[in-house]
Short mmCIF file of C-alpha atoms in Angstrom, two decimals:
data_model
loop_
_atom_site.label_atom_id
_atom_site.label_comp_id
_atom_site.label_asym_id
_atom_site.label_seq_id
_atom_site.Cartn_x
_atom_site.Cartn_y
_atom_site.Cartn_z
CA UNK A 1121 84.72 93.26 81.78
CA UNK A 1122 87.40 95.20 83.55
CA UNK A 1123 88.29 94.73 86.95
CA UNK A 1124 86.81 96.33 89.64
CA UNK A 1125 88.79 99.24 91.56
CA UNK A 1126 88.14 100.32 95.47
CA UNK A 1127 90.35 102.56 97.43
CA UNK A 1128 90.72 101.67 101.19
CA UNK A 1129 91.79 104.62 103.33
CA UNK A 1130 93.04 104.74 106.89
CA UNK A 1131 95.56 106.90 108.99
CA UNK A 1132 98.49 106.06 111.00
CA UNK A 1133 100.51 103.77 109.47
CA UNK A 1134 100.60 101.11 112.66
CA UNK A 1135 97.39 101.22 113.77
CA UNK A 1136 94.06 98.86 113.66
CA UNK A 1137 92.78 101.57 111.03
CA UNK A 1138 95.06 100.60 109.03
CA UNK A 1139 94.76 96.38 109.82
CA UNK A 1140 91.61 96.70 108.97
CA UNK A 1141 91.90 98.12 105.60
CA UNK A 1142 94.60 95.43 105.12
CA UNK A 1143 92.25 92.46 106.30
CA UNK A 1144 89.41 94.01 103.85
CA UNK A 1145 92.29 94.52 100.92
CA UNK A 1146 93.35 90.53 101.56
CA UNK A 1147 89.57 89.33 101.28
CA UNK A 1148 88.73 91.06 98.43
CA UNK A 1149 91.63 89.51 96.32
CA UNK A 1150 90.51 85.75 97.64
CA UNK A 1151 87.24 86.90 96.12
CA UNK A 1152 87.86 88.55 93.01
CA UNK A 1153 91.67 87.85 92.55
CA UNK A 1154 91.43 90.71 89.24
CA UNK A 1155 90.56 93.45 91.59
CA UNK A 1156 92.85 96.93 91.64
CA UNK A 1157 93.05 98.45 95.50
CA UNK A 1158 94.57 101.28 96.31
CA UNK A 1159 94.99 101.33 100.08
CA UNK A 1160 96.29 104.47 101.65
CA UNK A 1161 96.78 106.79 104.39
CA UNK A 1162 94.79 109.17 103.79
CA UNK A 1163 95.96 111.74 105.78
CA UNK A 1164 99.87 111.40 104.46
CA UNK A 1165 98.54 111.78 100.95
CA UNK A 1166 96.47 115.01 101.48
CA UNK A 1167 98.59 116.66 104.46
CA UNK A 1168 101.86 114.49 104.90
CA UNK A 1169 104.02 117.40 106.97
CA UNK A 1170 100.99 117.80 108.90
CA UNK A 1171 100.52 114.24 109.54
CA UNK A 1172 103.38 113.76 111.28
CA UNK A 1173 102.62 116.35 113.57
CA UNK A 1174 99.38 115.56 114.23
CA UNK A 1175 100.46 111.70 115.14
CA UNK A 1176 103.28 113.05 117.07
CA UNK A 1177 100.93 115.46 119.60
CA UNK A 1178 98.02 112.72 119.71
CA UNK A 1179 100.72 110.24 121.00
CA UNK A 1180 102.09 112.71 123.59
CA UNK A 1181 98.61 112.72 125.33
CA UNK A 1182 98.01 109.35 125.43
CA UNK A 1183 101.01 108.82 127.15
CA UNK A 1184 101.57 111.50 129.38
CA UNK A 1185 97.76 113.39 129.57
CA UNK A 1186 95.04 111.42 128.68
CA UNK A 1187 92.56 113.10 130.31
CA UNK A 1188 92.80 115.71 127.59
CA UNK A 1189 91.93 112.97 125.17
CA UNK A 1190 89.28 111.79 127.43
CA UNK A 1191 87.79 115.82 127.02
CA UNK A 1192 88.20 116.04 123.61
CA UNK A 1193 86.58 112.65 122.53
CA UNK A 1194 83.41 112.84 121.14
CA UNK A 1195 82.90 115.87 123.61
CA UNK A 1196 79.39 117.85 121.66
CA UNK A 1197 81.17 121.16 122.87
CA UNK A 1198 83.61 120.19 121.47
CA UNK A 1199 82.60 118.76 117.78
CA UNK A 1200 80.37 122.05 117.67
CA UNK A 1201 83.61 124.51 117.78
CA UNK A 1202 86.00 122.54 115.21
CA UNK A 1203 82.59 122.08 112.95
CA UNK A 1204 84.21 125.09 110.64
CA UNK A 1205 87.81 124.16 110.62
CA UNK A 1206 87.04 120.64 109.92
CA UNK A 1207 84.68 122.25 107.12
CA UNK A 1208 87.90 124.12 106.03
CA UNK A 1209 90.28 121.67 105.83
CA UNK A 1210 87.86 119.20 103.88
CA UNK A 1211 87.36 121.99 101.69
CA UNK A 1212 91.25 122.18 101.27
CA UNK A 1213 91.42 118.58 100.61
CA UNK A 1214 88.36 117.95 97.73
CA UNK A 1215 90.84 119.23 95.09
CA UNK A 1216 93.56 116.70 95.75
CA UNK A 1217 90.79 113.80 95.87
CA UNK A 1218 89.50 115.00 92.69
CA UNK A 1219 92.76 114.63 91.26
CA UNK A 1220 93.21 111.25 93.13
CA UNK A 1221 89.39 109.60 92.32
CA UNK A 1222 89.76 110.85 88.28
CA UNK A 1223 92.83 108.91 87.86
CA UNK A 1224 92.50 105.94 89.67
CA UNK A 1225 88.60 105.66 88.68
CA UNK A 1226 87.61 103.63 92.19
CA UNK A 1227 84.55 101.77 91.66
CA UNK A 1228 84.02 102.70 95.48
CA UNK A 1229 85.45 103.81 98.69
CA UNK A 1230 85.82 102.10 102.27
CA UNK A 1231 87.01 104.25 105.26
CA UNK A 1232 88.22 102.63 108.41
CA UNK A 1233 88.93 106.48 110.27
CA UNK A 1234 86.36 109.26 110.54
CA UNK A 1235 89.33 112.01 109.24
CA UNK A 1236 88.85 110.11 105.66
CA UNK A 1237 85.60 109.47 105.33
CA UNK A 1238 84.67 113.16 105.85
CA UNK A 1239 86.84 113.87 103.45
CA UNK A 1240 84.91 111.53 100.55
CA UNK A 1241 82.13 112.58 102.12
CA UNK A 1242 82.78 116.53 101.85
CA UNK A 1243 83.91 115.85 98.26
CA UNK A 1244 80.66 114.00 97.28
CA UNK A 1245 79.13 117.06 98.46
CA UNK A 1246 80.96 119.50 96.52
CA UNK A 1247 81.20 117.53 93.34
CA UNK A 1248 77.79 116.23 93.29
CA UNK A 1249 79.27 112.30 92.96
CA UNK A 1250 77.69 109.30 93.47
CA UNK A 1251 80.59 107.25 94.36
CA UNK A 1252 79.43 104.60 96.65
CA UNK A 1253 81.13 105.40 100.47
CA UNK A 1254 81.24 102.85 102.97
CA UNK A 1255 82.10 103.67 106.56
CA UNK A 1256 84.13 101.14 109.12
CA UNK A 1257 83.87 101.62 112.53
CA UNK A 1258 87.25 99.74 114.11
CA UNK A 1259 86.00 100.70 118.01
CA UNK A 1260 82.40 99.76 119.96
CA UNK A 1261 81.48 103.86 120.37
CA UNK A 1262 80.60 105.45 116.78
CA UNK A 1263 81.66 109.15 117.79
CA UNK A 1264 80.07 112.55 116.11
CA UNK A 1265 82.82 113.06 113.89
CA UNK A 1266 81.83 109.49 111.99
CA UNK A 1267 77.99 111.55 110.63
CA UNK A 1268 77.90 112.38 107.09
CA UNK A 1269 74.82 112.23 105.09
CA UNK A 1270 76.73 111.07 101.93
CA UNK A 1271 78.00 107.52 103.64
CA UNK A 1272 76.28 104.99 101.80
CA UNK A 1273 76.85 102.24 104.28
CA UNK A 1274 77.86 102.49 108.12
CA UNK A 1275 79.46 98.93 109.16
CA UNK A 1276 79.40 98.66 112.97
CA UNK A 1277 81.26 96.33 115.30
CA UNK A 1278 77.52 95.43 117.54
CA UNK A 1279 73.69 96.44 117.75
CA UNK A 1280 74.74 98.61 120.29
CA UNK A 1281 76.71 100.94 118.06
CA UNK A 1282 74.33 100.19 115.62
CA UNK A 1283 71.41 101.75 117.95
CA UNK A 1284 73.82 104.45 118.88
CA UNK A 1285 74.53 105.81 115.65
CA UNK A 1286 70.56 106.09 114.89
CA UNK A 1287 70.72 108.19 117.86
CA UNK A 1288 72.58 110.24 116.41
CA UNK A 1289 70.54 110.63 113.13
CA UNK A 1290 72.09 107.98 110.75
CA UNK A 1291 68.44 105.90 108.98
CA UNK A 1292 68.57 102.27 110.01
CA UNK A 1293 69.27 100.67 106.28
CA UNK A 1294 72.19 102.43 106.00
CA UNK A 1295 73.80 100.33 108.80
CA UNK A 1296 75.25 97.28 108.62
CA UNK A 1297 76.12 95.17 112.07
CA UNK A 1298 78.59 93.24 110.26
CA UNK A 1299 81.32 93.37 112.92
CA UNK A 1300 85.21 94.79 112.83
CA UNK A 1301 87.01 93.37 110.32
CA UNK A 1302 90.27 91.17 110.75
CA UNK A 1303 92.79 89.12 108.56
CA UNK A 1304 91.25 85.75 107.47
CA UNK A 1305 94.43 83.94 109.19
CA UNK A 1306 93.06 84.39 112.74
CA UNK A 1307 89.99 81.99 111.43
CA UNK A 1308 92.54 79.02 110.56
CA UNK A 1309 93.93 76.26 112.80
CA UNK A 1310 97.16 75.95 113.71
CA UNK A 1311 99.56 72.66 114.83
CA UNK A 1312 99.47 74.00 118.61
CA UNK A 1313 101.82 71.71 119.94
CA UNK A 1314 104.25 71.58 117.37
CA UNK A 1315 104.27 75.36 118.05
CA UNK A 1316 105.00 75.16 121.57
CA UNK A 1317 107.82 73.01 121.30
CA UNK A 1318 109.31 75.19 118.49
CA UNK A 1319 109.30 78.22 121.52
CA UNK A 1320 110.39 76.02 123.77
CA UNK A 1321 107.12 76.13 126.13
CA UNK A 1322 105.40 73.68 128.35
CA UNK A 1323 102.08 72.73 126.66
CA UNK A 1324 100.58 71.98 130.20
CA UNK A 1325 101.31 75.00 132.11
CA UNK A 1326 99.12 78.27 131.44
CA UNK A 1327 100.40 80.46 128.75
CA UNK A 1328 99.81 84.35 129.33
CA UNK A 1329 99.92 86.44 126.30
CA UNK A 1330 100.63 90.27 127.37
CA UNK A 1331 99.99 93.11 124.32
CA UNK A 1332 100.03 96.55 124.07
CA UNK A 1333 98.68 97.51 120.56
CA UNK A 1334 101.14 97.55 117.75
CA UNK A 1335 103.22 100.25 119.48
CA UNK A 1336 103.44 98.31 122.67
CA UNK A 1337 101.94 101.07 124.94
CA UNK A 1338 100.73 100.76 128.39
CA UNK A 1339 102.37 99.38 132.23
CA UNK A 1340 103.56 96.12 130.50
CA UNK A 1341 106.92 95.93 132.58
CA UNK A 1342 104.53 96.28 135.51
CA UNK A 1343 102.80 93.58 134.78
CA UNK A 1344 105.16 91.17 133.76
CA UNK A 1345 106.31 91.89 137.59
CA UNK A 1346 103.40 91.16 138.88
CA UNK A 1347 102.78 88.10 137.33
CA UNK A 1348 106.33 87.09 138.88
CA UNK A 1349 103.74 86.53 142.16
CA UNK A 1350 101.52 84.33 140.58
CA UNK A 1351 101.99 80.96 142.87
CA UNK A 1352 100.40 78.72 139.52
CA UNK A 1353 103.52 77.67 136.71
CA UNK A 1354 102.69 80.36 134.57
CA UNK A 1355 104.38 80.76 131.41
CA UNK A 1356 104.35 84.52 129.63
CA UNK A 1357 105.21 85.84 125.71
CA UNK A 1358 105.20 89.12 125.73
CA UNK A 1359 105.20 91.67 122.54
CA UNK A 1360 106.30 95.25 122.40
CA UNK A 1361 105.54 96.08 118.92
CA UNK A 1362 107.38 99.07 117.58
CA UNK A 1363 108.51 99.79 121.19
CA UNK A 1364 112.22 98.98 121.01
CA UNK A 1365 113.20 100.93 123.98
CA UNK A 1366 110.58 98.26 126.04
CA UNK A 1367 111.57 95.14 124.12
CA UNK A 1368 115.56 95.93 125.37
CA UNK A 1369 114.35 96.11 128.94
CA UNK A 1370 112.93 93.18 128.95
CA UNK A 1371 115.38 90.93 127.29
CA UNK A 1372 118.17 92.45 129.97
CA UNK A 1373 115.48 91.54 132.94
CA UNK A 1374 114.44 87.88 130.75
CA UNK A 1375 117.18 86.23 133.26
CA UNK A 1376 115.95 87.91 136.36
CA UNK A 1377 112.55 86.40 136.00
CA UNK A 1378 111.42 82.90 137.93
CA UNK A 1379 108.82 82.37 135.42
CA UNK A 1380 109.50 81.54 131.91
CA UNK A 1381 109.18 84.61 130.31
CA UNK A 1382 109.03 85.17 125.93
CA UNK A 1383 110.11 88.37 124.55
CA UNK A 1384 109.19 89.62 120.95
CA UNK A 1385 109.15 92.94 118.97
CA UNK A 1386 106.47 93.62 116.24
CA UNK A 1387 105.33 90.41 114.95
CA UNK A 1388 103.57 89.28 111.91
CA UNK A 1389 101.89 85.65 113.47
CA UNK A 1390 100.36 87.05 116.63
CA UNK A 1391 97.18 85.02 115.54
CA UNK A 1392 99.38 81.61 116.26
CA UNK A 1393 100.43 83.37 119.56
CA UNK A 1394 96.69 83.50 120.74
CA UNK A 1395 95.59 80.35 119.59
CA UNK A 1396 98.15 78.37 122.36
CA UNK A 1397 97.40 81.34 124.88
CA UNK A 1398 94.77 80.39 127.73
CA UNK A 1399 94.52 84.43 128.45
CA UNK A 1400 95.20 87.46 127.16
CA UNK A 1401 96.14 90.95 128.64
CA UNK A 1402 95.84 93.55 126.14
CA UNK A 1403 95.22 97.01 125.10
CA UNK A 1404 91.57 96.93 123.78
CA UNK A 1405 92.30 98.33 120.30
CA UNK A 1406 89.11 97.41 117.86
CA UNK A 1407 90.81 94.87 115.95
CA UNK A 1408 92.28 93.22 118.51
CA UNK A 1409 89.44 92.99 120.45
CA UNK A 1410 87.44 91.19 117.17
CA UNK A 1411 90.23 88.66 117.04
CA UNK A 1412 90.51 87.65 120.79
CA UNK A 1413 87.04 87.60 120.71
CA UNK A 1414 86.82 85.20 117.45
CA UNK A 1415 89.22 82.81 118.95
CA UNK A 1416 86.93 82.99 122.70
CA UNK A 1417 89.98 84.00 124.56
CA UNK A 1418 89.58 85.56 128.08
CA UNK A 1419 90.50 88.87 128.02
CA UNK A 1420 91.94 91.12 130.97
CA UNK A 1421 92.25 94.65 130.09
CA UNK A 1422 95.03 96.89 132.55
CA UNK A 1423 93.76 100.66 132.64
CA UNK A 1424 92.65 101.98 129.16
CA UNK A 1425 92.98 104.95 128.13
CA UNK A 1426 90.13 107.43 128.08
CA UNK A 1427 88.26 107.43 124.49
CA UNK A 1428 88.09 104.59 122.53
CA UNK A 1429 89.72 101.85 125.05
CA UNK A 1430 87.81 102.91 128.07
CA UNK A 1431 84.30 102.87 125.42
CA UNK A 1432 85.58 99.56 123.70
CA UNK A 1433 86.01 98.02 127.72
CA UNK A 1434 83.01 99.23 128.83
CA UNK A 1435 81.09 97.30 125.89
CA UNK A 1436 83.34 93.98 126.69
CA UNK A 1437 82.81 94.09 129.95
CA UNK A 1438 79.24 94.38 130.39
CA UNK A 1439 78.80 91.25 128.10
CA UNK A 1440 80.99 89.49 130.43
CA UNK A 1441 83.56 88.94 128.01
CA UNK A 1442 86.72 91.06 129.73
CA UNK A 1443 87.80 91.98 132.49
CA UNK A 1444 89.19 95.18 133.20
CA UNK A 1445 91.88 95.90 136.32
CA UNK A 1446 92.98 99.17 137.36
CA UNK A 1447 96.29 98.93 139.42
CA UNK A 1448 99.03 96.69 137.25
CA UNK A 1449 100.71 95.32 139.97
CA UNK A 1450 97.47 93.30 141.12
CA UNK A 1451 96.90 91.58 137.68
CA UNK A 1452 98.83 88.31 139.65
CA UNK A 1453 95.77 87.93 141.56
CA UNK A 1454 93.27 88.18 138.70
CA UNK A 1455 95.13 85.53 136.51
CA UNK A 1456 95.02 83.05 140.43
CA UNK A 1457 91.59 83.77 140.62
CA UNK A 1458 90.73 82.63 136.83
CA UNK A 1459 93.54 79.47 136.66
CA UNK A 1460 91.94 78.35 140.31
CA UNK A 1461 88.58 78.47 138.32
CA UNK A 1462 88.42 76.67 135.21
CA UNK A 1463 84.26 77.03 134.78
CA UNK A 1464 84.80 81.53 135.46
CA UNK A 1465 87.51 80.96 132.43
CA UNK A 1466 84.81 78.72 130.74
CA UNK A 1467 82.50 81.35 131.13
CA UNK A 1468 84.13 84.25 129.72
CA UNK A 1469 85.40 82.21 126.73
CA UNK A 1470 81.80 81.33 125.72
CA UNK A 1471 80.94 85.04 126.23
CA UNK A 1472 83.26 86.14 124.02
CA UNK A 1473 82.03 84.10 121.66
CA UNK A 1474 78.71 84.56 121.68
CA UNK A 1475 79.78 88.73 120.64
CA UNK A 1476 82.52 87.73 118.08
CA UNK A 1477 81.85 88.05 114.10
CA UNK A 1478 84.69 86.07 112.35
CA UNK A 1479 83.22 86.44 109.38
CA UNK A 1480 83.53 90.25 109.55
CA UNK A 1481 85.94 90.87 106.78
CA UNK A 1482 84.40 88.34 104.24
CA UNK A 1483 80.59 90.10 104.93
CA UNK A 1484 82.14 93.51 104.61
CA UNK A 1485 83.92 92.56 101.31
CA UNK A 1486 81.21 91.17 99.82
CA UNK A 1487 78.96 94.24 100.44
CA UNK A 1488 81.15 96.25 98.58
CA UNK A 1489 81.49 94.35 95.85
CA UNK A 1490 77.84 94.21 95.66
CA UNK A 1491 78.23 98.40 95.42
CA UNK A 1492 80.20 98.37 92.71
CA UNK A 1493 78.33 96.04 90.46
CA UNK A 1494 74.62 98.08 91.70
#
């Protein structure tokens, strides 16, 4: 028999689209260790000077304006007027998927970003194929632009996205609450104190882990000054991801600091990070936010940006299993509050829990192997 063959798609090369097709990619091989994956940005391969651009303006407004992204978001008004030029470019795009699905030969598809899957799903369309589609949504809101009829399978983080997108018109058996998928790692134990006293930290005193997405967005140097108040022996790491111009900042101000503070750039074992990490302030990407939940952490979330972070804390919130802080400079009083209350962190911890699906990647890998041999 020969192997099976499944293209993953994504866009933006750091980004939890792209995790996620990575976490999906690394189950599948545990599984069936014969199987060919093609995993790819989809957007590079059909439009790569465009791509650039594209990335380039959407990361100017979430930095400077994001109140336009907050307007353009799933905005109906909005999804109604770019209907024809998404139509359009789609249209533009079947003929290099043609090219791409006739000589690869993929058994099936799995889209982690709503650009690609209307793409397979505009070419399923047009070509009359039958090539099983499965849709991953990475964030807790399942936005217009996700709604094709040609999806075979709609994986959601929760039941509430799950009653959301039937809402919207997608049948009930074609969704699958399986949860946001995330590298296997983050399930396995790790030798917590032998990891502490390899970074040189206390194992009694609170550790603080601060994030800000793989590109290390958001008021982190804020923070870290804040936390400079807290009166309990805190102890901070802190990663910048791809942020360079951030990590140098903070290793010149590392001496400045009264409280022991750990710098790093993009990193590769943030899963070890979390596991000897009593809290966690972080961006609420998707993925993330399925792998602090899987490991129970408390999670404090510092202003998100409109769209998918401000949907994606409004979810974790409500079940109790965040909490989400406005002004920077006052997160010192939220981490006093929660180390002067060990049953509140308690509390959130088992909330967290109670949403988490750690099994998300190995349920969602299975289901498509089960396409490909239907």
């Amino acid at each position: 028999m020969a192997p099976k063959r499944i293209i993953l798609m994504y866009i933006s090369e750091v980004s939890g689209h792209r995790s996620a097709t990575l976490a999906i990619e690394k189950t599948l091989k545990i599984l069936r260790p014969d199987i060919e994956i093609m995993n790819i940005n989809a957007f590079n391969y059909t439009n790569p000077i465009s791509e650039k651009i594209v990335n380039r303006i959407y990361m100017g407004i979430i930095k400077r304006t994001p109140q336009i992204w907050d307007y353009l978001y799933d905005n109906p008004e909005v999804v109604k007027r770019v209907e024809k030029l998404k139509e359009k470019v789609y249209k533009f795009n079947s003929p290099k998927l043609k090219n791409l699905f006739e000589e690869f030969k993929p058994d099936a598809v799995l889209c982690t970003q709503a650009f690609p899957c209307g793409m397979v799903a505009d070419y399923k369309k047009t070509y009359n194929s039958h090539l099983p589609l499965v849709a991953v949504l990475t964030d807790y809101i399942p936005h217009s632009y996700w709604v094709y009829d040609t999806v075979n399978y709609y994986i959601t983080p929760s039941l509430d996205v799950t009653l959301r997108l039937i809402k919207k018109g997608v049948p009930q058996e074609k969704i699958k609450s399986l949860g946001i998928p995330f590298d296997p790692k983050f399930n396995e134990p790790i030798d917590k104190i032998r990891l502490m006293r390899k970074l040189k930290l206390d194992p009694q005193a609170p550790t603080i882990l601060i994030m800000g997405g793989g590109q290390g967005l958001g008021p982190i140097k804020t923070i870290v000054k804040s936390l400079e108040k807290a009166k309990q022996g805190i102890q901070e790491i802190v990663v910048t991801g791809t942020n360079k111009k951030l990590y140098k900042t903070l290793k010149r101000r590392i001496k400045k600091y009264k409280k022991k503070v750990l710098v790093f750039g993009y990193l590769h074992n943030i899963h070890e990070l979390m596991d000897i990490s009593n809290i966690i302030i972080t961006k609420p990407g998707g993925v993330t936010t399925a792998e602090v939940l899987a490991k129970k952490i408390p999670m404090i979330i510092v202003k998100p940006i409109p769209g998918q972070e401000a949907n994606n804390t409004d979810y974790l919130t409500k079940k109790k299993a965040a909490i989400e802080l406005d002004k920077p400079k006052e997160v010192y009083l939220v981490i006093q509050d929660l180390l002067d209350d060990p049953q509140k962190l308690k509390r959130i911890s088992e909330c967290a829990g109670a949403i988490s699906k750690p099994n998300a990647s190995l349920d969602i890998a299975r289901l498509l192997l089960d396409l490909t041999n239907a």
